[in-house]
Structure formats: C-alpha cells, structure tokens
Coordinates of C-alpha atoms in Angstrom, one line a residue:
Chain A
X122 CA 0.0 0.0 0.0
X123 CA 3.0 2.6 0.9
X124 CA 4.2 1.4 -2.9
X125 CA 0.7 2.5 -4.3
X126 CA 0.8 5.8 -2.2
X127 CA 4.3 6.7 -3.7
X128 CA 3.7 5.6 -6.9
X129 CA 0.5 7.7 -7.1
X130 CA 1.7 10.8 -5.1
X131 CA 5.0 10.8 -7.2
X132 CA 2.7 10.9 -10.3
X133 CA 0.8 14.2 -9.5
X134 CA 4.2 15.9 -9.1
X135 CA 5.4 14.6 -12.1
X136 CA 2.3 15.6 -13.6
X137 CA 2.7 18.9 -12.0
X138 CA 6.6 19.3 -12.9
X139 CA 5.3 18.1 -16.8
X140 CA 2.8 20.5 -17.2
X141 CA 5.1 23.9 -15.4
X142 CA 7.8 22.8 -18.5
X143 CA 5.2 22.7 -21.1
X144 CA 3.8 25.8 -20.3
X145 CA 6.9 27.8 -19.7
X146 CA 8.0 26.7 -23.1
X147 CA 5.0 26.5 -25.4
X148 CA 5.7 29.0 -27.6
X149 CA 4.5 31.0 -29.8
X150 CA 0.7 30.7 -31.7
X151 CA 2.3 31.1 -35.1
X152 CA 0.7 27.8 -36.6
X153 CA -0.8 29.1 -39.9
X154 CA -1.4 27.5 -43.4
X155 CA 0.7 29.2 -45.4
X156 CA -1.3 29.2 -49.0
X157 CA -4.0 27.2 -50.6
X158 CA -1.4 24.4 -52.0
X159 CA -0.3 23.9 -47.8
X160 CA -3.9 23.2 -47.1
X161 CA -4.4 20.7 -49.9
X162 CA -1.3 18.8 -48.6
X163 CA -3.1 18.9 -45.5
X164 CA -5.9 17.6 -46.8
X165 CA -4.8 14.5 -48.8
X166 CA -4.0 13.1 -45.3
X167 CA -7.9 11.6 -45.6
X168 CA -7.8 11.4 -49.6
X169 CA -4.3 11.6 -51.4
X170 CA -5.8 11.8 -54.1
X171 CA -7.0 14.8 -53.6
X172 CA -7.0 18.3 -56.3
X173 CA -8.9 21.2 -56.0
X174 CA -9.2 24.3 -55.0
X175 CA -8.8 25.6 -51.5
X176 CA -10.0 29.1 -49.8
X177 CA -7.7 30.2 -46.6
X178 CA -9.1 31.8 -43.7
X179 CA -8.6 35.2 -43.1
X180 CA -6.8 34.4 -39.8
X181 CA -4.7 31.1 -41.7
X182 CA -6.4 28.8 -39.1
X183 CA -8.5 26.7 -41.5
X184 CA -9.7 26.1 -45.3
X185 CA -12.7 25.5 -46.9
X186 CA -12.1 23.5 -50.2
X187 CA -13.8 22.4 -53.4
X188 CA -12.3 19.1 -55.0
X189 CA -12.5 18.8 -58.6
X190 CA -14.9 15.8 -58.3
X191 CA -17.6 18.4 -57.0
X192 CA -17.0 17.1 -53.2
X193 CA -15.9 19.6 -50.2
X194 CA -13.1 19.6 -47.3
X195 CA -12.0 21.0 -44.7
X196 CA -8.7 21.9 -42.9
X197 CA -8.5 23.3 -39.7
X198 CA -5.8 23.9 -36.9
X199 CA -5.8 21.7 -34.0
X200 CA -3.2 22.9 -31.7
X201 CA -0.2 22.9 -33.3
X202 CA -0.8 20.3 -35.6
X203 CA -3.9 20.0 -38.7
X204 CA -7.4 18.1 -39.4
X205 CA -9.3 17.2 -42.3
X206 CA -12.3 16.0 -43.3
X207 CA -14.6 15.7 -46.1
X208 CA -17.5 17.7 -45.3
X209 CA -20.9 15.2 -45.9
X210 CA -24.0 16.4 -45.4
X211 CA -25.4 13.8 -43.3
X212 CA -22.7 15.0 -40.9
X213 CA -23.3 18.8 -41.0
X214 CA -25.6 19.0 -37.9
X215 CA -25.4 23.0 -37.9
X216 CA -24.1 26.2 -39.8
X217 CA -24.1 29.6 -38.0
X218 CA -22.4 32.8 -39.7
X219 CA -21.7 35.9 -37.1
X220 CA -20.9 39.5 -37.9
X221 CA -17.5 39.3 -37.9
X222 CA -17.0 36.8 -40.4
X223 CA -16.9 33.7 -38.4
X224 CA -18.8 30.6 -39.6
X225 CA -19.3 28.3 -37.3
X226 CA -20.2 24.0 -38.1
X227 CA -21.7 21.8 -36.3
X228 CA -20.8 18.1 -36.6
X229 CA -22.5 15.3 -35.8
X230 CA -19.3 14.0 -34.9
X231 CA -18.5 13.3 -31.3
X232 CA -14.5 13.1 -32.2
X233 CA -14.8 16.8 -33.8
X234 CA -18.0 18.4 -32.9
X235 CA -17.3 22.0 -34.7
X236 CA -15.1 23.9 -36.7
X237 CA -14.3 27.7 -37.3
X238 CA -13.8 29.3 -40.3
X239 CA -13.3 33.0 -40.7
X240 CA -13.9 34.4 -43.8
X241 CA -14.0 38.3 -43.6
X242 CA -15.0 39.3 -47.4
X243 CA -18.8 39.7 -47.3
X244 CA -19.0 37.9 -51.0
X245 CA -16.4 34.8 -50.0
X246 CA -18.4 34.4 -46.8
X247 CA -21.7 34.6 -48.5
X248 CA -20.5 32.0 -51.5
X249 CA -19.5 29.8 -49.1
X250 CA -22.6 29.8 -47.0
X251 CA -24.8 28.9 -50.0
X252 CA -22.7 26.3 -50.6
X253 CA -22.9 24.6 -47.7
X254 CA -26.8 25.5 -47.1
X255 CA -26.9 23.9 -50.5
X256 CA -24.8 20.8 -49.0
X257 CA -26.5 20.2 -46.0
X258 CA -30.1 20.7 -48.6
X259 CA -28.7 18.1 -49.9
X260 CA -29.2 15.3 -47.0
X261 CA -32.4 15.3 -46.9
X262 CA -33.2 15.0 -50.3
X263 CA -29.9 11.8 -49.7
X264 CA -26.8 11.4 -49.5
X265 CA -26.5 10.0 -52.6
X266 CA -25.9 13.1 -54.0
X267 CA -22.4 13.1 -53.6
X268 CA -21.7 9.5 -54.4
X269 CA -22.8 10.1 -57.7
X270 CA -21.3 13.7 -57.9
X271 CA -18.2 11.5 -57.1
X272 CA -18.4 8.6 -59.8
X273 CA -19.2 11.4 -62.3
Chain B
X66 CA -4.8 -12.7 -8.7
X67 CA -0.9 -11.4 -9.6
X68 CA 1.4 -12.0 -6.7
X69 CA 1.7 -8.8 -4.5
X70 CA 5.4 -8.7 -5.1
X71 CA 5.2 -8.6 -8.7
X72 CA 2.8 -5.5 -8.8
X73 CA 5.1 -3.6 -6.6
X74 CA 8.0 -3.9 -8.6
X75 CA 6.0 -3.0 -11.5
X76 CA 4.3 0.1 -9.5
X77 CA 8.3 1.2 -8.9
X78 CA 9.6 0.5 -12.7
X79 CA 6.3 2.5 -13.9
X80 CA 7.1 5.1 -11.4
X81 CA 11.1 5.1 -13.0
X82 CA 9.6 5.3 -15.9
X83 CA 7.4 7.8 -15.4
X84 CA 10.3 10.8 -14.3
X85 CA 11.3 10.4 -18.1
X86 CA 8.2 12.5 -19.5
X87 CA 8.8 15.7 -18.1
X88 CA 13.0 15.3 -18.8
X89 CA 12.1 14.0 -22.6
X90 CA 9.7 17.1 -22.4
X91 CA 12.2 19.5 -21.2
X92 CA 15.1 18.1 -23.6
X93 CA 13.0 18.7 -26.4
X94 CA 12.1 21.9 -25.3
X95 CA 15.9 23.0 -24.8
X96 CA 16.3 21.5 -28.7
X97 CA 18.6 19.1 -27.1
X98 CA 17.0 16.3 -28.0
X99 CA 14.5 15.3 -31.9
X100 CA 10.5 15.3 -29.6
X101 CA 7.8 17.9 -29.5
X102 CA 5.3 18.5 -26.7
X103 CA 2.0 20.4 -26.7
X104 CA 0.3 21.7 -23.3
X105 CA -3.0 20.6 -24.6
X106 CA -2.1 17.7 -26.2
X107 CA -0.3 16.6 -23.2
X108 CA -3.2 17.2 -21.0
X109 CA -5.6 15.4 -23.0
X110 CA -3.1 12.4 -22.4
X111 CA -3.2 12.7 -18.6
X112 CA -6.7 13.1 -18.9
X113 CA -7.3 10.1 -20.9
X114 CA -4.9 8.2 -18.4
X115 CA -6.8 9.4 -15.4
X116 CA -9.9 7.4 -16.9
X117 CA -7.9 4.8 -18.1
X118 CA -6.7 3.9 -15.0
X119 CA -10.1 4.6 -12.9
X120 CA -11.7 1.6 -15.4
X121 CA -8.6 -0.1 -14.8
X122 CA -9.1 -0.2 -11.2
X123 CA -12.9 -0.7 -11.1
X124 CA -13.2 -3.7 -13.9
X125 CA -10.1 -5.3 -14.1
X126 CA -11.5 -8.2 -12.5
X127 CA -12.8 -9.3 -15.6
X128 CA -9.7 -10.0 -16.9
X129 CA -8.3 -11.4 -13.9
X130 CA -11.3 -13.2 -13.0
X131 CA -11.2 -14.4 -16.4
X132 CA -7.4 -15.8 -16.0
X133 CA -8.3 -17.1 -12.8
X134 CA -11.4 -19.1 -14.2
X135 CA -9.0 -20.7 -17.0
X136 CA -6.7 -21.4 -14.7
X137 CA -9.2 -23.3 -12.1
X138 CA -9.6 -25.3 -15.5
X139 CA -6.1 -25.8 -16.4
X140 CA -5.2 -28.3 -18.6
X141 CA -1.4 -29.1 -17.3
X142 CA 0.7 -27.9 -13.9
X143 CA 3.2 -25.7 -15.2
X144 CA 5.9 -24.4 -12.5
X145 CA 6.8 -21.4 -12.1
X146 CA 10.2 -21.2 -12.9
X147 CA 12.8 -18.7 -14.9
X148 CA 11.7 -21.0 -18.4
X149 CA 8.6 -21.3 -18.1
X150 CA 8.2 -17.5 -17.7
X151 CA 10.6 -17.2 -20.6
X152 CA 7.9 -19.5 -22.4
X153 CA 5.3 -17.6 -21.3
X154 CA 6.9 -14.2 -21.8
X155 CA 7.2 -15.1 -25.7
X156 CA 3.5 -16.5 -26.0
X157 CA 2.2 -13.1 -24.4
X158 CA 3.9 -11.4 -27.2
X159 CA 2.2 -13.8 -29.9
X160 CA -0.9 -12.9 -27.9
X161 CA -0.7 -9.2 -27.5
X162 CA 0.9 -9.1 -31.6
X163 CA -2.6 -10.9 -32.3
X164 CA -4.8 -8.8 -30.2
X165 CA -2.8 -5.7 -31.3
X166 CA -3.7 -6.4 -35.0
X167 CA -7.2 -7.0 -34.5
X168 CA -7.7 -4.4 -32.8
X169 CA -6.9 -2.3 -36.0
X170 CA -8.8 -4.3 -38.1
X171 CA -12.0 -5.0 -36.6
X172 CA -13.7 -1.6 -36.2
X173 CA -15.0 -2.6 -32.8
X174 CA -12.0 -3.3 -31.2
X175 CA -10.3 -0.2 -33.0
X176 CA -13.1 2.2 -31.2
X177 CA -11.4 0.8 -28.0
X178 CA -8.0 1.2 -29.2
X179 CA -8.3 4.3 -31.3
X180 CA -7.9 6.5 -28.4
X181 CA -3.8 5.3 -28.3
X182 CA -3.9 6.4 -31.6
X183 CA -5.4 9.5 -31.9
X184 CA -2.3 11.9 -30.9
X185 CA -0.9 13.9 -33.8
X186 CA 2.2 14.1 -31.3
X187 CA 4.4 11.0 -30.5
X188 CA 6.4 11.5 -27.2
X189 CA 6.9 9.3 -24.1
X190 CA 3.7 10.9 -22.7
X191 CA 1.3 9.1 -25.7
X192 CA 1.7 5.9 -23.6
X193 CA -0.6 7.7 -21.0
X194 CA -3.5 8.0 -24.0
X195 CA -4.9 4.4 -23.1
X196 CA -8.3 3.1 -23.6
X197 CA -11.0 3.1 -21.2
X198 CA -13.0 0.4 -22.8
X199 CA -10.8 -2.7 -23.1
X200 CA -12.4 -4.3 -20.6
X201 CA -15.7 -4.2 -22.6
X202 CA -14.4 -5.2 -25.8
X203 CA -14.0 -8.8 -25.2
X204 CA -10.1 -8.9 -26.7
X205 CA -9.1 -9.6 -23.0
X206 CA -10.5 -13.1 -23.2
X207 CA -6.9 -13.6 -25.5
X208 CA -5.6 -13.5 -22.2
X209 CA -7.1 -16.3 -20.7
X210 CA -5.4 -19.2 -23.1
X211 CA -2.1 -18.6 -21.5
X212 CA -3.4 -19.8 -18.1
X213 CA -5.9 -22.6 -19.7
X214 CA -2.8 -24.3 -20.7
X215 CA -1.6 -24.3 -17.2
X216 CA 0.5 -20.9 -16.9
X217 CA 0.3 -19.5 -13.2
X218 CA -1.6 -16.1 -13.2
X219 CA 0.9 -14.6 -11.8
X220 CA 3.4 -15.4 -14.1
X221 CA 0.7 -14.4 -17.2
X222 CA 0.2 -10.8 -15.4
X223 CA 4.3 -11.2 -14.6
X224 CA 4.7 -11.3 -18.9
X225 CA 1.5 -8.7 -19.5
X226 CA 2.8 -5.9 -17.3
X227 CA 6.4 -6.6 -18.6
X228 CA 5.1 -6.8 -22.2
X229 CA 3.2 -3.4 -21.5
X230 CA 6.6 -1.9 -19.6
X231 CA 8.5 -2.3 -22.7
X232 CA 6.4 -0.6 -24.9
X233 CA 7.2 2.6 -23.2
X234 CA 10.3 3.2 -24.3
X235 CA 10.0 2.9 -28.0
X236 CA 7.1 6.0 -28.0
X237 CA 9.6 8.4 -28.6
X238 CA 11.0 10.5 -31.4
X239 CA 14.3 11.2 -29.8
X240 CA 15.9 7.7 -30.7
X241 CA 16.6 7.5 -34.2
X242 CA 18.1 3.6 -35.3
X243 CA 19.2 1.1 -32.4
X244 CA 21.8 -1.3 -34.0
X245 CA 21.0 -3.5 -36.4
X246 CA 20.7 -6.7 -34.6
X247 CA 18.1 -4.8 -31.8
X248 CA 16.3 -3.4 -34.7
X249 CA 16.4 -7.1 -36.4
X250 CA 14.9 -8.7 -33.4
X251 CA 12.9 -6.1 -31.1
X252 CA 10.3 -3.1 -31.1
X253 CA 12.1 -0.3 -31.2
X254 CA 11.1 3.7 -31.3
X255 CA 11.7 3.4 -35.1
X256 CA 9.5 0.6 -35.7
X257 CA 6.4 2.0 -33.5
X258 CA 6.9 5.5 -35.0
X259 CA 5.7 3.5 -37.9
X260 CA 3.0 1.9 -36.1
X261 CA 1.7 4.9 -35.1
X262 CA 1.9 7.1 -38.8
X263 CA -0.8 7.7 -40.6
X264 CA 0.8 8.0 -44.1
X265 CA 0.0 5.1 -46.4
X266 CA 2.7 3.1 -46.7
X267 CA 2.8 2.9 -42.9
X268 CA -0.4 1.9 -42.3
X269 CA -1.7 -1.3 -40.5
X270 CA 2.2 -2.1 -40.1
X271 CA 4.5 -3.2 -37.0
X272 CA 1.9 -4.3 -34.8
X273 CA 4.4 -6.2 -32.2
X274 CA 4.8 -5.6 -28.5
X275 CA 8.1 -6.9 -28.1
X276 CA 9.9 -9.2 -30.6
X277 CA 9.7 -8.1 -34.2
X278 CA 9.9 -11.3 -35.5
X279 CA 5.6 -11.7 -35.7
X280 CA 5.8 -8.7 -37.8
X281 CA 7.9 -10.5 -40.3
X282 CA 6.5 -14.1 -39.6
X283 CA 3.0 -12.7 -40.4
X284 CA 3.8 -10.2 -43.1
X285 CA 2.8 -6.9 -41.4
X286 CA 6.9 -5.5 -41.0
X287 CA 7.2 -2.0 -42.4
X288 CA 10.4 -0.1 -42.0
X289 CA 11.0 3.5 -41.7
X290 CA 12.0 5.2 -44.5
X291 CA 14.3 8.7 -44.3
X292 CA 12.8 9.9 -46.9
X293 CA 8.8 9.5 -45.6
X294 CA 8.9 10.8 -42.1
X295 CA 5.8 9.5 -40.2
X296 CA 2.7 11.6 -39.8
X297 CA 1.1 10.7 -36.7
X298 CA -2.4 10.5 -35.8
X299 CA -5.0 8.7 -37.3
X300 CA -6.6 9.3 -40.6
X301 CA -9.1 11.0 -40.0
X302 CA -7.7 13.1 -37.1
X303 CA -9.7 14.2 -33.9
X304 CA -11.0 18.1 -33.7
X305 CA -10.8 17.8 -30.3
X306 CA -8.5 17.9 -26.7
X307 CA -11.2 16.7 -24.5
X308 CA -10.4 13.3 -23.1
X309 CA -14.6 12.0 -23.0
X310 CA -14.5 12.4 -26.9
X311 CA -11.0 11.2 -27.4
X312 CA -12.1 8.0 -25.4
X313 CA -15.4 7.4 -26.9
X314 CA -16.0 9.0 -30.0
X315 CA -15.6 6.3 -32.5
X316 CA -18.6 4.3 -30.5
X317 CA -20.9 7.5 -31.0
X318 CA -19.4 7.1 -34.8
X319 CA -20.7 3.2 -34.7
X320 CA -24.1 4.0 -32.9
X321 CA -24.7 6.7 -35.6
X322 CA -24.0 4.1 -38.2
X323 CA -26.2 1.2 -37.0
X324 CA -29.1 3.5 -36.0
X325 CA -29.4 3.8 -40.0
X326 CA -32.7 2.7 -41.4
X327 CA -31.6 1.4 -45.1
X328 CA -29.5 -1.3 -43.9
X329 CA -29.4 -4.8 -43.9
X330 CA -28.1 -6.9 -41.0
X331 CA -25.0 -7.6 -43.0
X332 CA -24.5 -4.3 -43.7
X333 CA -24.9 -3.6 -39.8
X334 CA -22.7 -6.2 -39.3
X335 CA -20.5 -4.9 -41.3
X336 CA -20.3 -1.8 -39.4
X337 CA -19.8 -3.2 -36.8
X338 CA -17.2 -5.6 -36.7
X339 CA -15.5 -4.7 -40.4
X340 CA -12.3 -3.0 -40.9
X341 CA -12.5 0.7 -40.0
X342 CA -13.3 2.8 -42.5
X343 CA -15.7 -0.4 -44.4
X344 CA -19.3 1.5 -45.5
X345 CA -21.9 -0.3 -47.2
X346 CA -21.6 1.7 -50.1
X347 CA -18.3 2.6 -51.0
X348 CA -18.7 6.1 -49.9
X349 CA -15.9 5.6 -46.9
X350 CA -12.3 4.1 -47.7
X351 CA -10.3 1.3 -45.3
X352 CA -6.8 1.5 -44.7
X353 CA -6.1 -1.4 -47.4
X354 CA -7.9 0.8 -50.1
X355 CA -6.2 4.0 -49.1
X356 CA -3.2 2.2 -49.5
X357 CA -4.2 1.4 -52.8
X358 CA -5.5 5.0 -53.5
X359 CA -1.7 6.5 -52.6
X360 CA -0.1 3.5 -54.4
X361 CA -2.0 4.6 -57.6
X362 CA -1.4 8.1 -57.3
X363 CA 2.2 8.0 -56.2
X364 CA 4.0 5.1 -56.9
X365 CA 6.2 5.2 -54.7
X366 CA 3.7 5.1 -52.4
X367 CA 3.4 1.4 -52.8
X368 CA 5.2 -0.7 -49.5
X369 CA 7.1 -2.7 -52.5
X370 CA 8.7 0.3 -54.2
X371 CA 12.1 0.7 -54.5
X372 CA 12.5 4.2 -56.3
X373 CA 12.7 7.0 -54.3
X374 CA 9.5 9.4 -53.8
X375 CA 7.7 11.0 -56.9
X376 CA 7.2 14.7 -56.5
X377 CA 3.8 14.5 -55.3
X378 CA 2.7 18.1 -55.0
X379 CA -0.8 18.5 -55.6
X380 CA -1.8 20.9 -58.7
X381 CA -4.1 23.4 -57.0
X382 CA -6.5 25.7 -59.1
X383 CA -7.2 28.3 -56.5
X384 CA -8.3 31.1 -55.3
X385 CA -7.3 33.1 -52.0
X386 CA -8.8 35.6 -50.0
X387 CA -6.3 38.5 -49.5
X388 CA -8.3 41.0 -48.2

C-alpha cells in the first residue's frame, strides 16, 4: 500500500513538474497554413488523391475547399498540428455565420463536434454559406448526391 | 490474482519510468533532443490516463477473473520457474501481436483502441493516452489461453505488465536507429513511430509488442524510411482535446451508423465488426484501399517500391482571400 501511495503521489508531481515545463516553453501561436497548395497537402492526409481548390481563412487557421470531383473539405488547426475532413451532409448537424466573419459548423461527430472558419470578405463568406446550405439541402433530399457527384 | 510482489515492482519501474516524460519534455524543449510536446495535447493524455486507469481499477477483474477461471480449468501444472516465464513471456507477445492487429482491423476493437492512436504528437507521454474500454471489448479473453494451458496467473500478469513496460520506451522521437541486430529482433522507437503514422505506406504495419519477429513471420513488417517521415495520428484526425471524446467518439461514430434505417443486417454487421473505414456503399475508404489509392497516385507510395518518392505536389487551381 505505501508502494501504491508513492507511486500515485510521485505521479501528481510529475504531472505537475510536466505540465510547469510545457507551459513555460509553449511557444509562440504562429501555426498558420501558409497558401492554398499547404492546405491541400493537409488535406490528402484523408484522400491523397486529392485536387482542388482551397480558400484560406482570413486568420490562416482553417480552409474551406472544393475538390475537382464536385466534393468539399476542410482543414482546420488543432493545436499545433492540422485536421481534415470531407465535409458530408449527413454529418453537417449545424451552420451559424456571425458579424465578424466567423462561420461556425456543427458536426454530428463526437471526435470533432465543430469547426471555425473566418472568412471576412462579405462575397467569399456569402459564396460559401450557399454552398454549404446547398450541401446540408442536400441530406435530406440523400446522400447520394455526392456519391454520384463522385463517380461522375 | 498477480502476486503482490510482482505488482510492486511494477508500480516502482512504472514510477522510474514515469520521471522520463517531463525530462524528454524538457530536452526537447531545450532542442537538445528530436520530440515535440503540446500543453494541450499533453493534458488530454493525462486526462485520458486518469480514466484509463479509474476503469482499470474498477473492472479489471474481468480480466483477472477471467485468468483465474482458465486457470481453475487448467489443462497441465506448469511451474513457475525462470523457463517457463521465458515460455510464457514469448507467447504473451504472440498474444498481445494478435490482439494488437485486431484491434486495427475489426472496427470494434479499434473504437477501443483508437484512443492510443489519436495523438498527432508522438512523445513518451502518448503511452498515458490508453483506452477506457478494453475491458468491454472482449479482446481480453486472449488472455485467458495462456493460463488454460496451465501458466500460473501470476506469471501471465508477470509477462503482460512486462510486455506493457516495454512498450514505453520505444514512444519516442528522440531515438533514431538502435543497432542492427536490436532493430532485427525487437520493437524499437523506429518501428512503432511507424506503427503509429498515418501516411499510407505505414499503415496497419509493426503491430508487435516486443519481438519483431511476428511482424515479419506474419507479413505486417514496415520499416521506416528517411525519406517518408511518419505523420502521426490517425486518418481521419480528432478536432478535439477533450479526453470524453478522445475516449469514446468512434462508439458514438458506430451507434450513428447502425441507427441507420436502409441497412441490412450484414451491412450492420459490417459496421460493426468490419475493418474501420468499411461503409456499405463505397462512400468511406479502409486503410487497405487507401493504400491502394496512394499507391495509384504516387508510386512510390506502394510498400514494395524501391525508387525514391515522386514529386507528389498537388496541382491546385485556387483562389485566395487576401483582403
């Protein structure tokens, strides 16, 4: 039992010392795509196949893109390292624009549940919205829709 | 239930072990050794270990109650002696290789093991990110052969928490190539670096816990190339830190799936216990057909290619907001 008591006590501190070094030396927030050709590297980590076109963010810290098989993606910052997913509309639970650009997703995915995109020119923004009103339309007509947009 | 003696010692090894996280940390830090560390990614870790080890606590008597059953049932009297726990230590091995590589092939074992996985980061403080559900999966019962034949429990827990010791080591960046003979015959930090990449080539490769040689026996041995350093995480990588979704997201994924309406049972079967990544219709990709995907695309890409890497920049048509 005095073993246990050690072992667990000595973990907290460690836990404690861990966490003081990480946070002295975290660094900089400088992770940023750097253009639309880094966010579709990013992005053939889920299809390497992957070409399109890809839209930065105004603050670098995600990318809304259109494949040239009609289907769309998404790149965003997580931490210091990058996700990606193909953006379904069965899986688009939500989609919330605010004033200063920001759109906001909702997932219907417990492992990512939302993503942020800002996109500060009014016309991108607006483009973009349709598109993905037009995407998450989609899902209840079927999710089909991109299958076939895909095999086309 | 394991010997007392046996679990002390293994509290005070894991506790030695334990003081080189925050030194790897700081090393890496100072740029003094190859590693990277990330507050939040390192938190989610300790997170995920807290409940790791609460489940641990609370229903590891299934497993050992398990072992204990099997051995009630024993088919021989094995001693406990330095060769039969050399015997025993190797057959572990073959066991954990075997539940290791189903658990990334059957998606619901991987929603159990996923959670090891699902670090972009690869440091000494990814062995914390452990599952909470192993216990529920039923891959423990591979335990309970071991003592059916007549091995003592303690000496199966004796190889196990060995087996698992081991494995610490080689999740690190900071050791490049042990010598040739080690890397021949053991896990090492180059192989699991491997293990745990998400690129193509390395995918649903180097699933051993301690000797290599069931990698190459049963065809799964990838080696690390310099020229394809490993991208870790999983493919489809987390958008979260928080250690409840890290843990159990991929069963919410596999409730969502088989609350569908248009599916058969094979289909739901299919979702169920197929390789991650299997959909009914094609829409989703599994590891084997991305490796096919990036083989077609890239050459290179294939696990048999010899020539080096073809420039595989994508051709983007774009447009960029500058405003």
């Amino acid at each position: 039992m005095n073993t246990l008591a050690i072992s667990i006590g000595s973990n907290v501190a460690l836990g404690i010392v861990l966490l003081a070094v990480l946070y002295r030396r975290r660094g900089p927030d400088e992770v940023r795509l750097a253009d639309p050709v880094d966010a579709l590297r990013h992005y053939r980590s889920v299809d390497p196949a992957a070409q399109g076109r890809a839209l930065l963010a105004s603050d670098g810290r995600a990318a809304l893109l259109e494949l040239d098989d009609g289907r769309l993606g998404l790149v965003e910052r997580r931490g210091r390292r990058w996700a990606a997913r193909e953006l379904q509309a069965v899986e688009i639970a939500g989609i919330a624009a605010a004033d200063d650009g920001m759109i906001t997703l909702r997932f219907a995915d417990f492992g990512w549940p939302r993503a942020r995109v800002r996109i500060e020119d009014p016309a991108l923004r607006r483009r973009w919205l349709d598109r993905l009103d037009a995407l998450r339309a989609g899902a209840v007509a079927g999710s089909s829709v991109r299958r076939e947009a895909h095999d086309a | 239930m394991p010997d007392p003696i046996y679990m002390e010692a293994a509290l005070l090894v894991q506790l030695a072990l334990l003081f080189l996280i925050p030194l790897e940390a700081a090393l890496a830090a100072a740029g003094k050794i190859k590693g990277e560390y990330e507050l939040r990614d390192t938190l989610a870790n300790i997170g995920v270990s807290v409940g790791s080890l609460f489940f641990w606590g609370t229903l590891g008597w299934m497993y050992y109650g398990g072992v204990l059953y099997a051995y009630a049932h024993r088919l021989y009297d094995i001693p406990f002696t330095g060769w039969s726990f050399a015997v025993a230590f190797v057959l572990e091995d073959l066991r954990y290789y075997w539940f290791h590589r189903i658990s990334h092939r059957s998606r619901w074992f991987w929603a159990s093991h996923v959670v090891h996985h699902s670090s972009q980061h690869y440091n000494l403080s990814t062995n914390l990110r452990q599952s909470w559900t192993s216990q529920f999966s039923g891959l423990t019962l591979l335990g309970i052969p071991l003592a059916f034949i007549g091995f003592n429990p303690a000496l199966v827990a004796l190889a196990f928490t060995i087996n698992l010791l081991y494995q610490f080591w080689i999740h690190t960046e900071s050791i490049d190539k042990m010598p040739r003979w080690f890397e021949w015959l053991l896990n090492t930090p180059s192989h699991h670096r491997v293990h745990h990449a998400s690129n193509p080539r390395y995918l649903d490769a180097n699933y051993t816990g301690v000797f290599m040689i069931w990698d190459r026996i049963f065809g799964s041995f990838v080696a690390e190339r310099a020229d394809e350093p490993p991208r870790y995480g999983i493919v489809k990588n987390l958008g979260t830190f928080n250690p409840v979704r890290i843990a159990l997201h991929e069963y919410y994924a596999i409730a969502r799936d088989l609350m569908r309406r248009d599916l058969t049972v094979w289909q739901r079967i299919g979702y169920f216990f197929g390789p991650p990544g299997w959909s009914h219709d094609g829409s989703r990709a599994t590891t084997t057909e991305l490796r096919a995907a990036a083989a077609a695309s890239v050459p290179a890409q294939s696990r048999s290619a010899a020539s080096d890497l073809a420039d595989s920049a994508p051709t983007v048509t774009e447009y960029r907001y500058s405003g």
